[in-house]
Amino acid sequence: MTALAPGSIGLATSDAARQVARRHRVGRAGLAVFQLSTIVGIVVLGALLYNIANEAAGLVAYEHKTDPAAVLPGGRDLAALSAPELAAVLTANLSPGEVATLEREAPLAERSQAELRRLVDERVLETHAAAAWNLTDSVLDRPAIEATVAERHPDADLRLTSWLSPAFVTAPQSGDAEYAGIRTAILGSLWVIVITMAVAVPVGVAAGIYLEEYADHTRWLNRAIQTNISNLAGVPSIIYGMLGLAVFVRALEPLSSGGAFGAADPTTANGRTILSAGLTMALLILPLIIINAQEAIRAVPSSLREASFGLGATRWQTIRHHVLPGALPGILTGTILAMSRAIGETAPLIVVGMSTYITFDPSSPFDKFTTLPGQIYQWTARPQPEFHHIAAAASVVLLVLLVALNASAIYGRNRAQVRY
Amino acid sequence: MTVALEAGPRARTARNGANPPMGGDNVLEARALHVYYGAFRAIENVTLPIARNRITAFIGPSGCGKSTMLRAFNRMNDLVPTARVEGDIVYRGQSIYAPGVDPVEVRRHIGMVFQKPNPFPKSIYDNVAWGARINGFRGTRRELDDLVEAALVQAALWDEVHDKLDQSGLSLSGGQQQRLCIARAIAVKPDVILMDEPCSALDPIATLRIEDLMQQLKERYTILIVTHNMQQAARASDYTAFFNMGDRRQGYLVEFGPTPELFTNPKDPRTEDYITGRFG
Ligand SMILES: Nc1ncnc2c1ncn2[C@@H]1O[C@H](COP(=O)(O)OP(=O)(O)OP(=O)(O)O)[C@@H](O)[C@H]1O
Ligand SMILES: [Mg+2]
């Protein structure tokens, strides 16, 4: 757009033209600020992703307790062996008892090559990582790394490894970073989020409906409730953790550890169960869901309510047939945001006693649990660098899980969209 | 507790869609009505009879309380938490503000069409059928189809939409949407229809169609209409009520009478000023 020169149209005094030019300058300055902010955001996001990817893969120097040449047929490389050959190696080198246990879990003959290779690595060769490098160094500095390995770990194989692998996602927890997986953490996260949403969404939406459609805003009690809910949304999550600890873990221990239902052995969990965690998280996101539901309900045009009442509909019929369908997309959007928040929260779960070392799959709300962010936190806190690599790999999984849940929720929201 | 609002056989015949005999009796009557929003008195001491099977128009300057007055007739003001009513409105011999009267029941008999067309974001069919469904329509799909068709025919919309009943009500033009809203109101078989400036969002052709429609509808229904359009009140209504605003912005009734009389021979000088456009 070109600024008009002073006097270029008869009507414009030079004062007015100068004024217009100044307004355009202000507008351009604003635009520049918005573009810059967007670029900063993109750079930060890129840095985050780079940082995670950089840690999640790279060169690893593997050392073996047992020399591969001694056990692998023909001194061949582990990766080159077929599944039956690997099964043979296992049967030849493990005790009959160990082989029987493995066969019971799943017959060796039916297991995949990757699975068998991992077993041979873990049980026969007793491979472990002696040193690991991040991806950037691995690509740019490979000769130097090779020299270091040759000098310090002369027996090690140097392999480019992705710490994130199908085995990492499906394996249970382990004390060795090379064999540790996040299955229990993923299942724990899913259990907690399901309980959280199952409690928080119905309660939050119902409270939102009450506050918007029924409560009389001229009464001080309702105004006080409203103010409190808005303030609760800003309370730090650790405080909710303390509340959850006091209420669900301690006071309601017989319920939260399932003893009252005769469900689990109450002595081990002591109330520090999936149920306690889910309820604590539900409290945490409840104010968000209520406030969001209220906003979504308020956005439904009042002309629709009037039309409905004008036909002799009751308040509930109006809510059920017009307000809720109209508010649904907005409610879903808020639910997505609240769910993302709940999946990523760590602090309150640490307070309510999330275990970090769980090797069995959680199978009921009364089980002890760990979650992905809890696992990541615990691994990053360890001194051994391999654990930092698997923490990065777990971060990738957490992000993928978040994106997947969000995508499905957005799909649902778009299908529910109403046009007025 | 709900007090049944069926004040006799006439109410029943009206709802069954039969043509009630034309007569000069009143369906509704406001008696010394005051309406407040909080401490603000929006309507002051209005007494006004509404003749059956006639069109009564409310005219007056903006903000004088015409909408408030209209909405008092089917208790729509109950939806405003601060609104309060003194005095009474009598519908077929029964007070609609008496304790125990359910406003839902009142609105079922006294339907409403709004200034801005507000179809539901549903299909044309469902827009018309919804009111019947929620009012406990117990009939076959076929009977519901007939009901929808009858309402659309009465609203002079059937010919335009009969082949696209499953399309969204929002896909229609403004004038068609307003006729859809009228069909929707008719489908619950009301006795009285309140219309708050139903043509103000429409072009002159669509406006004339709605006016024609009102002439047909008054055979079966009693119609109250708020309008800013003096010609509309003069051409389309049988009775006219002129409201004005007092020094505390309270609305009051200045003059009420048969439309030709009020427009040709107003008794009050303020009415004359208003209808001749000399109003300050
Ligand atoms: N919900 C409300 N709360 C408080 N005051 C209101 C409310 N609705 C209307 N009023 C006030 O009541 C008075 C009458 O309003 P009303 O809408 O009935 O006027 P009207 O005659 O219909 O005006 P218009 O011709 O502009 O539609 C106005 O002073 C208005 O400010
Ligand atoms: Mg009005």
XYZ file of C-alpha atoms and ligand atoms in Angstrom:
732
model
C 0.000 0.000 0.000
C 1.395 3.387 -0.916
C 0.935 6.330 1.384
C -0.791 9.265 -0.212
C 1.483 12.181 -0.825
C 0.275 15.365 0.860
C -2.247 17.041 -1.319
C -2.551 14.118 -3.722
C -6.314 14.160 -3.427
C -8.115 17.386 -3.252
C -9.962 16.602 -0.046
C -6.894 15.665 1.983
C -5.218 18.494 3.775
C -1.526 17.830 4.261
C -2.233 17.354 7.983
C -4.623 14.484 7.353
C -2.202 12.839 4.922
C 0.631 13.021 7.467
C -1.676 11.503 10.040
C -2.555 8.608 7.748
C 1.128 7.968 7.024
C 1.835 7.860 10.763
C -0.967 5.373 11.355
C 0.474 3.119 8.664
C 3.919 3.338 10.295
C 2.468 2.268 13.639
C 0.722 -0.617 11.917
C 3.950 -1.767 10.235
C 5.822 -1.622 13.535
C 3.137 -3.798 15.135
C 3.360 -6.299 12.293
C 7.145 -6.518 12.698
C 6.750 -7.274 16.407
C 4.228 -10.059 15.699
C 6.465 -11.631 13.055
C 9.477 -11.475 15.351
C 7.534 -13.133 18.176
C 6.443 -15.916 15.861
C 10.033 -16.475 14.730
C 11.241 -16.625 18.346
C 8.572 -19.220 19.073
C 9.563 -21.354 16.092
C 13.271 -21.143 16.991
C 12.592 -22.204 20.584
C 10.446 -25.120 19.446
C 13.135 -26.147 16.952
C 15.795 -25.987 19.668
C 13.677 -28.184 21.925
C 13.141 -30.814 19.255
C 16.820 -30.716 18.261
C 17.856 -31.152 21.873
C 15.650 -34.210 22.330
C 16.604 -35.799 19.004
C 20.276 -35.135 19.688
C 20.112 -37.192 22.894
C 17.774 -39.879 21.654
C 20.248 -41.379 19.149
C 23.992 -41.553 18.623
C 27.072 -43.742 18.708
C 27.322 -46.250 21.534
C 30.360 -48.338 22.450
C 29.100 -51.754 23.543
C 31.209 -54.101 25.620
C 30.367 -57.752 26.135
C 31.085 -59.854 29.242
C 31.156 -62.905 26.987
C 33.173 -62.672 23.785
C 30.742 -62.883 20.831
C 33.322 -64.828 18.782
C 33.144 -67.598 21.366
C 29.384 -68.174 21.244
C 28.057 -66.951 17.901
C 28.278 -69.534 15.085
C 31.164 -68.948 12.669
C 32.157 -65.750 14.510
C 29.491 -63.913 12.568
C 27.947 -60.606 13.559
C 24.904 -60.757 15.811
C 22.775 -58.773 13.362
C 23.563 -61.234 10.579
C 22.120 -64.252 12.374
C 18.652 -65.575 11.544
C 15.967 -66.163 14.154
C 16.466 -69.980 14.368
C 20.227 -69.489 14.699
C 19.684 -66.996 17.529
C 17.253 -69.390 19.236
C 19.911 -72.083 19.019
C 22.477 -69.757 20.604
C 20.075 -69.114 23.477
C 19.317 -72.804 24.101
C 23.021 -73.644 23.963
C 24.162 -70.963 26.397
C 21.381 -70.554 28.948
C 20.525 -72.975 31.727
C 17.623 -75.341 30.952
C 15.568 -73.584 33.629
C 16.037 -70.166 31.998
C 15.176 -71.561 28.585
C 12.028 -73.186 29.988
C 10.952 -69.859 31.522
C 11.451 -68.070 28.201
C 9.583 -70.790 26.315
C 6.703 -70.424 28.748
C 6.458 -66.653 28.140
C 6.463 -67.200 24.372
C 7.963 -70.100 22.379
C 11.428 -69.154 21.107
C 10.587 -70.473 17.670
C 7.835 -67.885 17.341
C 9.798 -64.858 18.487
C 11.083 -62.236 16.065
C 14.714 -61.838 15.126
C 14.931 -58.446 16.895
C 13.517 -59.893 20.084
C 15.874 -62.851 20.055
C 18.837 -60.619 19.308
C 17.977 -58.497 22.336
C 17.761 -61.654 24.476
C 21.132 -62.904 23.269
C 22.623 -59.470 23.941
C 21.140 -59.314 27.404
C 21.459 -62.900 28.645
C 24.297 -64.507 26.682
C 26.731 -61.782 25.696
C 25.728 -59.569 28.638
C 26.283 -56.532 26.487
C 26.293 -53.127 28.148
C 27.053 -49.630 27.012
C 30.526 -48.523 28.003
C 30.192 -45.058 26.534
C 27.650 -43.121 24.491
C 27.705 -39.950 22.424
C 24.976 -37.655 21.234
C 23.884 -37.493 17.612
C 25.649 -34.291 16.563
C 29.017 -35.461 17.891
C 28.449 -38.902 16.395
C 27.963 -37.446 12.937
C 30.527 -34.653 12.982
C 33.257 -36.180 15.132
C 33.183 -39.852 14.297
C 36.982 -40.300 13.769
C 37.754 -38.771 17.164
C 35.145 -40.998 18.835
C 36.551 -44.063 17.085
C 40.023 -43.151 18.308
C 38.779 -42.755 21.876
C 36.984 -46.101 21.771
C 40.033 -47.863 20.327
C 42.120 -46.464 23.142
C 39.798 -46.859 26.160
C 37.498 -49.747 25.201
C 39.554 -51.869 22.824
C 37.026 -54.758 22.905
C 33.936 -52.651 22.322
C 31.803 -52.496 19.154
C 30.894 -49.003 18.147
C 27.342 -48.900 16.770
C 25.059 -46.059 15.721
C 22.069 -46.701 17.961
C 18.650 -45.196 18.347
C 17.753 -45.331 22.019
C 14.158 -45.132 20.909
C 13.209 -48.509 19.457
C 10.185 -50.773 19.457
C 11.833 -52.760 22.244
C 12.267 -49.589 24.316
C 8.558 -48.865 24.072
C 7.439 -52.406 24.897
C 10.028 -53.467 27.498
C 9.274 -53.059 31.194
C 11.461 -51.073 33.553
C 15.016 -52.313 34.198
C 18.037 -51.194 36.207
C 20.191 -51.292 33.046
C 19.678 -48.356 30.739
C 20.316 -50.606 27.690
C 17.421 -52.880 28.576
C 15.105 -50.455 30.331
C 11.789 -49.747 28.646
C 8.790 -47.572 29.255
C 5.877 -49.945 28.914
C 4.961 -49.634 32.578
C 5.299 -45.858 32.417
C 3.084 -45.575 29.308
C 0.455 -47.811 30.856
C 0.696 -45.862 34.119
C 0.237 -42.563 32.281
C -2.756 -43.922 30.376
C -4.380 -45.318 33.530
C -3.930 -42.038 35.383
C -5.191 -39.914 32.491
C -8.258 -42.100 31.983
C -9.230 -41.802 35.642
C -8.457 -38.081 35.638
C -10.618 -37.370 32.603
C -13.390 -39.740 33.684
C -13.745 -37.768 36.896
C -12.869 -34.224 35.849
C -14.820 -33.900 32.585
C -18.313 -34.885 33.807
C -17.937 -33.023 37.088
C -16.393 -29.969 35.434
C -18.941 -29.738 32.636
C -21.826 -30.249 35.056
C -20.476 -27.510 37.322
C -20.028 -25.247 34.296
C -23.636 -25.852 33.242
C -24.864 -25.118 36.741
C -22.880 -21.916 37.074
C -23.850 -20.593 33.634
C -27.408 -21.779 33.197
C -28.866 -22.131 36.671
C -26.925 -20.111 39.237
C -28.243 -16.639 39.915
C -25.281 -14.326 39.401
C -26.797 -11.611 41.497
C -26.337 -13.736 44.628
C -23.103 -13.204 46.512
C -22.600 -16.919 47.206
C -22.517 -17.760 43.500
C -20.192 -14.869 42.817
C -17.888 -16.067 45.586
C -17.842 -19.587 44.129
C -17.060 -18.171 40.707
C -14.158 -16.104 42.018
C -12.771 -19.079 43.912
C -12.842 -21.318 40.861
C -10.972 -18.721 38.840
C -8.349 -18.476 41.586
C -8.034 -22.253 41.931
C -6.997 -22.447 38.286
C -3.863 -20.543 39.226
C -2.859 -22.575 42.286
C 0.570 -24.256 41.786
C 0.295 -27.944 41.013
C 2.472 -28.979 43.957
C -0.236 -27.672 46.294
C -2.718 -30.023 44.648
C -0.175 -32.770 45.220
C -0.160 -31.988 48.930
C -3.950 -31.955 48.979
C -4.020 -35.311 47.203
C -1.490 -36.712 49.660
C -3.524 -35.582 52.653
C -6.929 -36.587 51.306
C -6.613 -39.506 48.911
C -3.379 -41.144 50.075
C -3.703 -40.664 53.832
C -7.316 -39.980 54.841
C -8.984 -42.192 52.240
C -6.271 -44.832 52.206
C -8.659 -47.795 52.614
C -10.548 -46.610 49.536
C -7.647 -45.512 47.374
C -5.611 -48.656 47.924
C -8.660 -50.788 47.293
C -8.604 -52.475 50.699
C -12.201 -51.439 51.279
C -13.207 -53.279 48.113
C -10.987 -56.238 48.918
C -9.204 -55.564 45.649
C -5.471 -55.494 46.287
C -2.923 -56.099 48.971
C -3.191 -52.790 50.805
C 0.095 -53.077 52.612
C 2.357 -52.372 49.636
C 0.611 -49.425 48.012
C -0.412 -47.537 51.172
C -2.800 -45.400 49.169
C -0.110 -44.349 46.706
C -2.112 -45.785 43.856
C -3.230 -44.926 40.346
C -6.596 -43.983 41.836
C -5.065 -41.422 44.201
C -2.986 -40.002 41.361
C -5.945 -39.822 38.976
C -8.149 -38.100 41.545
C -5.403 -35.634 42.436
C -4.937 -34.779 38.764
C -8.709 -34.476 38.396
C -8.734 -31.857 41.158
C -5.886 -30.080 39.427
C -7.617 -29.730 36.068
C -11.166 -29.349 37.392
C -11.034 -25.527 37.573
C -9.675 -25.402 34.014
C -12.487 -27.601 32.746
C -15.158 -25.648 34.629
C -13.950 -22.260 33.415
C -13.612 -23.524 29.881
C -17.053 -25.157 29.892
C -18.538 -21.896 31.150
C -16.900 -19.954 28.345
C -18.070 -22.444 25.751
C -21.618 -22.324 27.137
C -21.584 -18.538 27.223
C -20.558 -18.497 23.558
C -23.793 -20.223 22.511
C -25.959 -17.380 21.151
C -28.700 -16.414 23.593
C -31.069 -16.143 20.624
C -31.034 -19.956 20.488
C -32.026 -20.219 24.129
C -34.816 -17.702 23.572
C -36.073 -19.590 20.538
C -36.131 -22.775 22.570
C -37.857 -21.262 25.613
C -40.295 -19.505 23.297
C -41.467 -22.908 22.056
C -42.278 -24.024 25.564
C -39.080 -25.970 26.181
C -37.934 -26.456 29.750
C -34.541 -25.276 30.874
C -33.140 -28.786 30.752
C -34.524 -29.397 27.232
C -32.922 -26.153 26.137
C -29.580 -27.129 27.643
C -29.696 -30.678 26.382
C -30.718 -29.908 22.791
C -29.203 -26.499 22.079
C -26.702 -25.311 24.656
C -24.663 -28.481 25.033
C -24.413 -29.328 21.312
C -23.403 -25.732 20.625
C -20.861 -25.708 23.428
C -19.443 -29.156 22.696
C -16.604 -28.091 20.368
C -15.442 -25.511 22.886
C -15.725 -27.989 25.736
C -13.665 -30.488 23.760
C -10.998 -27.876 23.044
C -10.689 -27.153 26.751
C -10.640 -30.848 27.520
C -7.748 -31.308 25.114
C -5.771 -28.540 26.783
C -6.530 -29.883 30.259
C -5.555 -33.391 29.219
C -2.244 -32.175 27.795
C -1.594 -30.424 31.068
C -2.438 -33.528 33.096
C -0.258 -35.844 31.001
C 2.762 -33.639 31.473
C 2.342 -32.932 35.198
C 4.978 -34.497 37.427
C 5.237 -32.568 40.668
C 1.875 -33.501 42.229
C 2.427 -37.153 41.363
C 5.788 -37.171 43.077
C 4.084 -35.752 46.151
C 1.340 -38.392 46.148
C 4.037 -41.034 45.991
C 4.541 -42.156 42.417
C 6.946 -45.083 42.429
C 9.646 -44.782 39.816
C 10.776 -48.362 39.632
C 7.858 -50.541 38.610
C 8.483 -53.689 36.616
C 4.960 -55.064 36.427
C 2.147 -53.679 34.311
C -0.470 -51.772 36.288
C -3.693 -53.725 35.991
C -6.139 -51.978 38.304
C -6.690 -48.512 39.770
C -5.328 -49.832 43.063
C -1.852 -50.600 41.723
C 1.300 -48.671 42.331
C 2.345 -46.823 39.229
C 4.855 -44.715 37.424
C 4.204 -42.285 34.582
C 6.176 -41.113 31.588
C 7.097 -37.694 32.954
C 7.919 -39.295 36.303
C 10.170 -41.791 34.580
C 11.860 -39.071 32.558
C 12.424 -37.016 35.688
C 13.903 -39.989 37.503
C 16.213 -40.928 34.649
C 17.518 -37.412 34.095
C 18.358 -37.239 37.796
C 20.744 -40.213 37.494
C 24.476 -39.627 37.029
C 25.054 -42.249 34.285
C 24.866 -40.656 30.821
C 23.022 -43.655 29.260
C 20.013 -42.777 31.396
C 19.971 -39.280 29.944
C 19.748 -40.843 26.493
C 16.786 -43.022 27.420
C 15.166 -40.047 29.142
C 15.345 -38.256 25.783
C 13.892 -41.290 24.034
C 11.053 -41.366 26.586
C 10.469 -37.645 25.947
C 9.935 -38.413 22.273
C 7.348 -41.020 23.224
C 5.644 -38.581 25.603
C 5.451 -35.953 22.855
C 4.111 -38.487 20.360
C 1.505 -39.630 22.891
C 0.454 -36.029 23.460
C 0.208 -35.279 19.761
C -1.789 -38.462 19.159
C -4.274 -37.735 21.957
C -4.614 -34.120 20.847
C -5.102 -35.085 17.224
C -7.907 -37.487 18.080
C -9.559 -34.901 20.305
C -9.290 -32.225 17.601
C -10.784 -34.636 15.096
C -13.691 -35.173 17.472
C -14.102 -31.448 17.973
C -14.178 -30.706 14.260
C -16.854 -33.312 13.782
C -18.933 -31.680 16.526
C -18.603 -28.168 15.081
C -21.882 -26.258 14.702
C -22.325 -23.296 12.390
C -24.715 -20.533 13.392
C -47.611 -27.599 40.860
C -48.962 -26.679 37.486
C -52.239 -24.985 36.928
C -53.704 -26.097 33.655
C -54.223 -23.181 31.354
C -57.117 -24.634 29.485
C -59.859 -22.219 30.261
C -62.603 -23.981 28.402
C -63.546 -25.686 25.206
C -62.404 -22.774 23.106
C -58.784 -23.185 24.094
C -58.970 -26.801 23.156
C -60.462 -26.193 19.746
C -57.857 -23.558 19.025
C -55.063 -25.984 19.762
C -56.662 -28.652 17.678
C -56.328 -26.301 14.777
C -60.035 -25.896 14.175
C -61.221 -22.452 13.210
C -62.584 -20.838 16.330
C -65.494 -18.531 15.617
C -64.521 -14.938 15.064
C -65.584 -12.810 17.951
C -64.804 -9.657 19.793
C -63.718 -11.289 23.034
C -60.289 -10.859 24.535
C -57.731 -13.614 24.796
C -55.256 -11.691 26.863
C -55.448 -8.711 29.088
C -52.773 -6.749 30.900
C -54.118 -5.273 34.116
C -52.266 -2.407 35.808
C -49.009 -4.005 34.724
C -45.649 -2.730 35.935
C -42.409 -4.366 34.816
C -39.136 -3.658 36.594
C -35.512 -4.435 35.795
C -34.029 -4.261 39.277
C -35.107 -0.875 40.606
C -35.761 0.518 37.117
C -39.396 0.637 36.134
C -39.512 -0.171 32.413
C -43.318 -0.423 32.114
C -45.688 1.617 34.195
C -49.285 0.818 34.847
C -50.392 -0.584 31.506
C -53.903 -1.922 31.104
C -54.465 -3.373 27.662
C -56.910 -5.908 26.191
C -55.844 -8.143 23.304
C -58.660 -9.167 20.984
C -58.900 -12.730 19.794
C -58.090 -13.483 16.140
C -56.939 -9.952 15.640
C -53.549 -8.373 15.063
C -52.544 -5.889 17.721
C -49.536 -3.690 16.971
C -47.277 -2.001 19.530
C -45.623 1.182 18.340
C -43.535 3.776 20.094
C -40.076 5.325 20.282
C -37.029 3.123 20.825
C -36.488 2.119 24.455
C -40.055 2.826 25.550
C -40.559 -0.800 26.571
C -42.425 -2.402 23.641
C -40.300 -5.549 23.745
C -40.529 -5.668 27.512
C -44.309 -5.380 27.289
C -44.529 -8.071 24.595
C -42.317 -10.463 26.513
C -44.435 -9.975 29.613
C -47.257 -11.750 27.765
C -45.459 -15.101 27.692
C -43.223 -14.620 30.711
C -40.042 -14.433 28.625
C -38.903 -11.720 31.019
C -38.566 -14.455 33.643
C -35.312 -15.331 31.911
C -33.850 -12.001 32.968
C -32.854 -12.522 36.616
C -33.502 -8.906 37.613
C -36.907 -8.648 35.935
C -39.979 -8.395 38.165
C -43.665 -7.880 37.467
C -46.441 -6.155 39.383
C -50.053 -6.198 38.337
C -51.316 -9.043 36.231
C -51.819 -10.547 32.817
C -54.896 -12.652 32.334
C -55.017 -15.334 29.649
C -58.488 -16.728 28.986
C -59.662 -15.812 32.454
C -56.585 -17.050 34.254
C -53.680 -15.079 35.668
C -50.388 -16.178 34.091
C -48.410 -14.681 36.965
C -50.395 -16.467 39.686
C -48.294 -18.619 41.993
C -48.116 -22.151 40.670
C -48.417 -21.236 37.004
C -45.536 -22.766 35.089
C -43.984 -20.327 32.570
C -43.164 -23.306 30.345
C -46.875 -23.996 30.060
C -47.581 -20.323 29.330
C -45.038 -20.236 26.475
C -46.478 -23.385 25.019
C -49.747 -21.498 24.475
C -48.236 -18.133 23.693
C -45.429 -18.573 21.174
C -42.875 -16.092 19.978
C -41.076 -14.925 16.835
C -38.007 -12.773 17.310
C -36.533 -9.720 15.649
C -33.548 -11.519 14.203
C -34.422 -14.820 12.515
C -32.987 -17.481 14.822
C -33.472 -20.952 13.339
C -31.790 -23.793 15.204
C -28.606 -25.121 13.594
C -30.614 -28.156 12.497
C -32.379 -29.259 9.334
C -35.481 -27.400 8.164
C -37.542 -30.438 9.112
C -36.093 -30.663 12.615
C -36.513 -26.939 13.163
C -40.255 -27.370 12.748
C -40.540 -30.796 14.370
C -38.431 -30.046 17.429
C -41.032 -27.989 19.266
C -43.631 -30.719 18.781
C -41.201 -33.408 19.887
C -40.200 -31.707 23.122
C -43.819 -30.936 23.870
C -44.429 -34.648 24.043
C -45.643 -35.308 20.499
C -46.859 -38.887 20.466
C -47.455 -39.869 16.927
C -46.072 -41.818 14.049
C -43.366 -40.525 11.769
C -46.086 -39.996 9.182
C -48.121 -37.804 11.512
C -45.041 -35.761 12.332
C -44.357 -35.352 8.611
C -47.897 -34.088 8.165
C -47.524 -31.695 11.067
C -44.288 -30.285 9.615
C -45.872 -29.906 6.204
C -48.977 -28.206 7.618
C -46.862 -25.741 9.598
C -44.677 -24.939 6.585
C -47.754 -24.511 4.384
C -49.339 -22.155 6.901
C -46.080 -20.191 7.055
C -46.112 -19.924 3.226
C -42.740 -21.640 3.026
C -43.646 -25.146 1.870
C -43.342 -24.480 -1.861
C -39.837 -23.141 -1.430
C -38.447 -25.850 0.841
C -40.469 -29.044 0.289
C -37.638 -30.635 -1.697
C -34.859 -29.750 0.736
C -36.256 -30.412 4.174
C -33.017 -32.044 5.286
C -30.923 -28.966 4.546
C -29.848 -26.712 7.384
C -32.337 -24.041 8.376
C -29.415 -21.638 8.229
C -29.008 -22.203 4.489
C -32.201 -20.214 3.814
C -32.433 -16.500 3.061
C -33.295 -14.085 5.862
C -36.953 -13.853 4.872
C -37.248 -17.615 4.494
C -35.563 -18.076 7.866
C -38.110 -15.782 9.480
C -40.965 -17.737 7.901
C -39.289 -20.913 9.146
C -39.334 -19.417 12.640
C -43.026 -18.695 12.204
C -43.609 -22.279 11.038
C -41.672 -23.490 14.056
C -43.878 -21.419 16.357
C -47.046 -22.650 14.630
C -46.023 -26.300 14.843
C -46.592 -26.428 18.597
C -50.165 -25.223 17.934
C -50.104 -22.103 20.055
C -53.048 -19.839 20.666
C -51.259 -16.513 20.525
C -48.116 -15.565 18.594
C -45.934 -12.694 19.786
C -43.763 -11.092 17.108
C -41.022 -8.659 18.065
C -40.153 -6.595 14.981
C -40.263 -9.718 12.798
C -39.523 -7.777 9.607
C -36.815 -5.394 10.727
C -34.058 -7.598 9.298
C -35.899 -8.178 6.005
C -36.162 -6.418 2.665
C -39.488 -4.836 1.545
C -40.595 -7.861 -0.519
C -39.964 -10.324 2.292
C -41.695 -7.888 4.645
C -44.816 -7.858 2.492
C -44.846 -11.646 2.399
C -44.781 -11.790 6.198
C -47.575 -9.204 6.378
C -49.704 -11.264 3.985
C -48.935 -14.284 6.064
C -50.090 -12.529 9.227
C -53.436 -11.819 7.589
C -53.849 -15.547 6.927
C -52.625 -16.541 10.359
C -55.045 -14.353 12.228
C -57.853 -16.658 11.127
C -56.439 -19.164 13.583
C -54.212 -17.268 15.944
C -54.140 -14.058 17.883
C -51.116 -11.991 16.896
C -49.226 -9.291 18.767
C -46.576 -7.468 16.789
C -44.016 -4.841 17.735
C -43.037 -2.648 14.827
C -41.113 0.526 14.124
C -42.695 0.755 10.734
C -45.710 3.051 10.902
C -47.020 1.904 7.504
C -46.790 -1.678 8.628
C -48.839 -0.979 11.730
C -51.359 0.961 9.675
C -51.726 -1.663 6.909
C -51.390 -4.883 8.837
C -52.938 -4.435 12.262
C -56.481 -4.260 13.607
C -55.598 -2.542 16.857
C -52.675 -0.321 17.723
C -51.187 0.537 21.088
C -48.903 3.567 21.215
C -46.326 3.596 24.011
C -44.188 6.481 25.091
C -41.399 7.081 27.542
C -41.751 9.259 30.640
C -39.166 11.459 32.303
C -37.712 8.512 34.254
C -37.512 6.505 30.983
C -40.493 4.463 32.173
C -42.742 3.247 29.382
C -46.453 3.897 29.554
C -49.406 3.412 27.277
C -50.512 6.645 25.643
C -53.329 5.500 23.451
C -54.949 2.302 22.351
C -57.690 1.764 19.807
C -58.715 0.321 16.467
C -55.922 1.019 14.002
C -57.844 3.123 11.446
C -59.159 5.326 14.222
C -55.793 5.762 15.916
C -54.064 6.665 12.669
C -56.746 8.917 11.209
C -58.127 10.479 14.321
C -55.705 10.197 17.254
C -57.127 11.427 20.529
C -53.811 12.275 22.109
C -51.567 14.985 20.621
C -48.467 12.875 21.394
C -49.867 10.075 19.238
C -50.476 12.488 16.429
C -46.931 13.861 16.694
C -45.490 10.353 16.631
C -47.468 9.003 13.692
C -46.888 12.101 11.620
C -43.168 11.950 12.340
C -43.068 15.179 14.317
C -41.883 13.361 17.403
C -38.921 14.847 19.301
N -32.441 -7.213 30.357
C -32.598 -5.922 30.730
N -32.048 -5.489 31.876
C -32.171 -4.194 32.259
N -32.813 -3.277 31.548
C -33.398 -3.644 30.399
C -33.311 -4.986 29.921
N -33.954 -5.078 28.737
C -34.430 -3.836 28.493
N -34.098 -2.977 29.481
C -34.460 -1.556 29.550
O -35.856 -1.466 29.528
C -36.267 -0.378 28.709
C -37.195 -0.878 27.624
O -36.477 -1.748 26.760
P -37.167 -2.500 25.551
O -36.172 -3.384 24.938
O -38.414 -3.102 26.035
O -37.509 -1.265 24.587
P -38.130 -1.307 23.119
O -39.288 -0.386 23.149
O -38.348 -2.681 22.664
O -36.963 -0.641 22.292
P -36.587 -0.917 20.755
O -37.665 -0.278 19.952
O -35.297 -0.214 20.585
O -36.511 -2.385 20.579
C -35.005 0.263 28.167
O -34.718 1.401 28.945
C -33.968 -0.796 28.357
O -32.714 -0.193 28.621
Mg -37.488 -4.007 21.176
